[in-house]
Amino acid sequence: MGEAARLAILVAAAALASPAAAEPFDVRGACRDGEPQGIYELRETRGALRVLGAFSRGKRTGSFIYWTTAGDRIAHLPYDEGAISGTVALWYPGAAPGREPQQQLEAAYARGVPSGPKRSWHPDGSRRGDYVYERGALVAARAWRANGSVLSDESARAQAARDADDEAKTYATLGAIVDRNLPACSRAPDAPRR
């Protein structure tokens, strides 16, 4: 279950990003000078909110929040000038009705790379990993199995590397959802790109 549970968020994001899922979306957003500008919403045609965020001059800015079809919040990705910057949070999909989803990850980012503490949890809420990054480089790692036993330093660092790969795929998948569903902005033929 460890590997499957670890990838649960990626599976939920991939389902949201599949071409078949793209059909029922209603894109709500404004444009300025041919680029997305201001509040952005991606909703199912029946009205359920799936993504909420904002653009400034065509770049993601502030918080982008993602939900599953069941209404579970699965991701909070903060942006500054189009790069992930701030505290990222991921949650496991499949929360019981009326309950908050179990948090999977909380990580500090600066200019698109991990920079600061990163914490992860098993699906049952027990600690999974505590890592520290400096400008994208792992400088400290502690990790635990689902039964609570501590992993060796080498195993903790290997887990951190696997997690970083999975997280990068998740962020790319979630970003692709927005990229495929941008507001229809048209640019004047002679207008320069910024």
CSV table of C-alpha atoms in Angstrom, one decimal:
chain,number,residue,atom,x,y,z
A,1,MET,CA,0.0,0.0,0.0
A,2,GLY,CA,2.9,2.4,0.6
A,3,GLU,CA,3.7,2.9,-3.1
A,4,ALA,CA,0.1,3.1,-4.1
A,5,ALA,CA,-0.8,5.6,-1.3
A,6,ARG,CA,2.2,7.7,-2.2
A,7,LEU,CA,1.0,8.0,-5.7
A,8,ALA,CA,-2.7,8.7,-4.9
A,9,ILE,CA,-2.4,12.4,-5.5
A,10,LEU,CA,-0.7,11.9,-8.8
A,11,VAL,CA,-3.5,9.5,-9.9
A,12,ALA,CA,-6.2,12.0,-8.9
A,13,ALA,CA,-4.3,14.8,-10.7
A,14,ALA,CA,-3.9,12.7,-13.8
A,15,ALA,CA,-7.6,11.9,-13.8
A,16,LEU,CA,-8.4,15.6,-13.7
A,17,ALA,CA,-5.9,16.3,-16.4
A,18,SER,CA,-7.0,13.5,-18.9
A,19,PRO,CA,-8.2,14.7,-22.3
A,20,ALA,CA,-11.6,13.1,-21.6
A,21,ALA,CA,-11.9,15.2,-18.4
A,22,ALA,CA,-11.1,18.4,-20.3
A,23,GLU,CA,-14.4,18.3,-22.2
A,24,PRO,CA,-16.9,19.2,-19.4
A,25,PHE,CA,-14.9,22.2,-18.1
A,26,ASP,CA,-16.2,25.8,-18.1
A,27,VAL,CA,-13.2,28.3,-18.1
A,28,ARG,CA,-13.9,31.6,-16.3
A,29,GLY,CA,-11.2,34.2,-16.6
A,30,ALA,CA,-10.4,37.6,-18.1
A,31,CYS,CA,-7.7,38.7,-20.4
A,32,ARG,CA,-5.6,41.9,-20.8
A,33,ASP,CA,-3.3,42.5,-23.8
A,34,GLY,CA,-4.0,39.0,-25.1
A,35,GLU,CA,-2.9,37.2,-21.9
A,36,PRO,CA,-4.8,35.8,-18.9
A,37,GLN,CA,-5.3,38.4,-16.2
A,38,GLY,CA,-7.1,38.3,-12.9
A,39,ILE,CA,-9.2,35.6,-11.2
A,40,TYR,CA,-9.3,32.2,-12.9
A,41,GLU,CA,-11.8,29.5,-12.4
A,42,LEU,CA,-12.1,26.1,-13.9
A,43,ARG,CA,-15.5,24.5,-13.3
A,44,GLU,CA,-17.4,21.4,-14.4
A,45,THR,CA,-20.4,22.3,-16.6
A,46,ARG,CA,-22.7,21.5,-13.7
A,47,GLY,CA,-20.8,24.2,-11.7
A,48,ALA,CA,-18.5,22.3,-9.4
A,49,LEU,CA,-15.2,24.2,-8.9
A,50,ARG,CA,-12.1,22.2,-9.9
A,51,VAL,CA,-9.4,24.9,-10.0
A,52,LEU,CA,-9.2,28.4,-8.6
A,53,GLY,CA,-6.3,30.8,-9.1
A,54,ALA,CA,-5.2,34.1,-10.6
A,55,PHE,CA,-3.0,35.4,-13.4
A,56,SER,CA,-1.0,38.6,-13.7
A,57,ARG,CA,0.2,39.5,-17.2
A,58,GLY,CA,-0.2,35.9,-18.3
A,59,LYS,CA,1.7,34.3,-15.4
A,60,ARG,CA,0.3,32.4,-12.5
A,61,THR,CA,0.3,34.4,-9.3
A,62,GLY,CA,-0.9,33.7,-5.8
A,63,SER,CA,-2.7,30.5,-4.8
A,64,PHE,CA,-3.9,27.8,-7.3
A,65,ILE,CA,-6.2,25.4,-5.5
A,66,TYR,CA,-7.4,22.1,-7.0
A,67,TRP,CA,-10.3,19.8,-6.2
A,68,THR,CA,-11.4,16.3,-7.3
A,69,THR,CA,-14.8,15.6,-8.9
A,70,ALA,CA,-15.9,14.4,-5.4
A,71,GLY,CA,-15.0,17.9,-4.1
A,72,ASP,CA,-11.8,16.8,-2.2
A,73,ARG,CA,-9.2,19.5,-2.1
A,74,ILE,CA,-6.0,17.8,-3.4
A,75,ALA,CA,-3.5,20.7,-3.9
A,76,HIS,CA,-2.5,24.2,-3.1
A,77,LEU,CA,0.2,25.6,-5.3
A,78,PRO,CA,1.4,29.2,-4.6
A,79,TYR,CA,3.0,31.1,-7.4
A,80,ASP,CA,5.0,34.3,-7.9
A,81,GLU,CA,5.8,35.4,-11.4
A,82,GLY,CA,4.8,32.0,-12.8
A,83,ALA,CA,7.1,30.0,-10.5
A,84,ILE,CA,6.1,27.9,-7.4
A,85,SER,CA,7.0,30.1,-4.4
A,86,GLY,CA,5.6,29.7,-0.9
A,87,THR,CA,4.1,26.8,1.0
A,88,VAL,CA,2.9,24.0,-1.2
A,89,ALA,CA,0.3,21.6,0.3
A,90,LEU,CA,-1.0,18.3,-1.1
A,91,TRP,CA,-3.8,16.2,0.4
A,92,TYR,CA,-4.8,12.5,-0.2
A,93,PRO,CA,-8.1,12.2,-2.2
A,94,GLY,CA,-11.0,10.2,-0.9
A,95,ALA,CA,-11.9,12.0,2.4
A,96,ALA,CA,-15.0,10.7,4.2
A,97,PRO,CA,-18.1,12.9,3.6
A,98,GLY,CA,-18.0,15.9,5.8
A,99,ARG,CA,-14.3,15.4,6.8
A,100,GLU,CA,-11.2,17.3,5.8
A,101,PRO,CA,-8.8,15.3,3.6
A,102,GLN,CA,-5.7,13.9,5.1
A,103,GLN,CA,-2.7,16.1,4.4
A,104,GLN,CA,0.0,14.4,2.3
A,105,LEU,CA,2.7,17.1,2.0
A,106,GLU,CA,3.7,20.6,3.1
A,107,ALA,CA,6.8,22.1,1.5
A,108,ALA,CA,8.5,25.5,1.3
A,109,TYR,CA,9.5,26.6,-2.2
A,110,ALA,CA,11.3,29.6,-3.6
A,111,ARG,CA,11.5,30.4,-7.3
A,112,GLY,CA,10.4,26.9,-8.3
A,113,VAL,CA,12.7,24.8,-6.1
A,114,PRO,CA,12.3,23.4,-2.6
A,115,SER,CA,13.9,25.8,-0.1
A,116,GLY,CA,13.2,25.1,3.6
A,117,PRO,CA,11.3,22.4,5.4
A,118,LYS,CA,9.3,19.7,3.7
A,119,ARG,CA,7.0,17.4,5.7
A,120,SER,CA,5.0,14.4,4.5
A,121,TRP,CA,2.5,12.1,6.1
A,122,HIS,CA,1.2,8.6,5.6
A,123,PRO,CA,-2.5,8.2,4.6
A,124,ASP,CA,-3.3,7.5,8.3
A,125,GLY,CA,-1.8,10.8,9.4
A,126,SER,CA,1.4,9.4,10.9
A,127,ARG,CA,4.7,11.1,10.0
A,128,ARG,CA,6.4,9.9,6.8
A,129,GLY,CA,9.2,12.3,6.2
A,130,ASP,CA,10.9,15.5,7.5
A,131,TYR,CA,13.3,17.0,5.1
A,132,VAL,CA,15.2,20.3,4.8
A,133,TYR,CA,16.2,21.8,1.4
A,134,GLU,CA,18.4,24.7,0.6
A,135,ARG,CA,17.9,26.1,-2.9
A,136,GLY,CA,16.8,22.7,-4.3
A,137,ALA,CA,19.5,20.6,-2.5
A,138,LEU,CA,18.5,18.1,0.2
A,139,VAL,CA,20.5,19.0,3.4
A,140,ALA,CA,18.7,16.9,6.0
A,141,ALA,CA,16.3,13.9,6.0
A,142,ARG,CA,14.4,11.9,8.5
A,143,ALA,CA,11.7,9.4,7.5
A,144,TRP,CA,9.4,6.7,9.0
A,145,ARG,CA,7.6,3.6,7.8
A,146,ALA,CA,3.9,3.4,8.2
A,147,ASN,CA,4.4,1.4,11.4
A,148,GLY,CA,6.4,4.3,12.9
A,149,SER,CA,9.8,2.7,12.7
A,150,VAL,CA,12.6,5.1,11.6
A,151,LEU,CA,14.3,4.6,8.3
A,152,SER,CA,18.1,4.8,8.0
A,153,ASP,CA,19.6,8.1,6.7
A,154,GLU,CA,20.3,6.4,3.3
A,155,SER,CA,16.7,5.2,3.0
A,156,ALA,CA,15.3,8.5,4.2
A,157,ARG,CA,17.3,10.3,1.4
A,158,ALA,CA,16.2,7.7,-1.2
A,159,GLN,CA,12.6,8.3,-0.1
A,160,ALA,CA,13.1,12.1,-0.4
A,161,ALA,CA,14.4,11.6,-4.0
A,162,ARG,CA,11.5,9.4,-5.0
A,163,ASP,CA,9.0,11.9,-3.4
A,164,ALA,CA,10.7,14.8,-5.2
A,165,ASP,CA,10.2,13.0,-8.6
A,166,ASP,CA,6.6,12.2,-7.8
A,167,GLU,CA,5.9,15.8,-6.6
A,168,ALA,CA,7.4,17.2,-9.8
A,169,LYS,CA,5.2,15.0,-11.9
A,170,THR,CA,2.2,16.0,-9.8
A,171,TYR,CA,2.9,19.8,-10.2
A,172,ALA,CA,3.4,19.3,-14.0
A,173,THR,CA,0.2,17.4,-14.3
A,174,LEU,CA,-1.7,20.0,-12.3
A,175,GLY,CA,-0.1,22.8,-14.3
A,176,ALA,CA,-1.1,21.1,-17.6
A,177,ILE,CA,-4.7,21.2,-16.5
A,178,VAL,CA,-4.6,25.0,-16.4
A,179,ASP,CA,-2.5,25.2,-19.5
A,180,ARG,CA,-5.1,23.2,-21.5
A,181,ASN,CA,-7.9,25.3,-20.2
A,182,LEU,CA,-6.8,28.9,-20.4
A,183,PRO,CA,-9.2,31.8,-21.0
A,184,ALA,CA,-9.6,32.5,-24.8
A,185,CYS,CA,-7.3,35.5,-25.1
A,186,SER,CA,-6.6,37.0,-28.5
A,187,ARG,CA,-3.7,39.2,-29.2
A,188,ALA,CA,-3.6,41.9,-31.9
A,189,PRO,CA,-1.3,40.6,-34.7
A,190,ASP,CA,1.3,43.4,-34.2
A,191,ALA,CA,1.3,43.3,-30.4
A,192,PRO,CA,4.6,42.3,-28.9
A,193,ARG,CA,4.8,39.5,-26.3
A,194,ARG,CA,6.1,40.5,-22.8
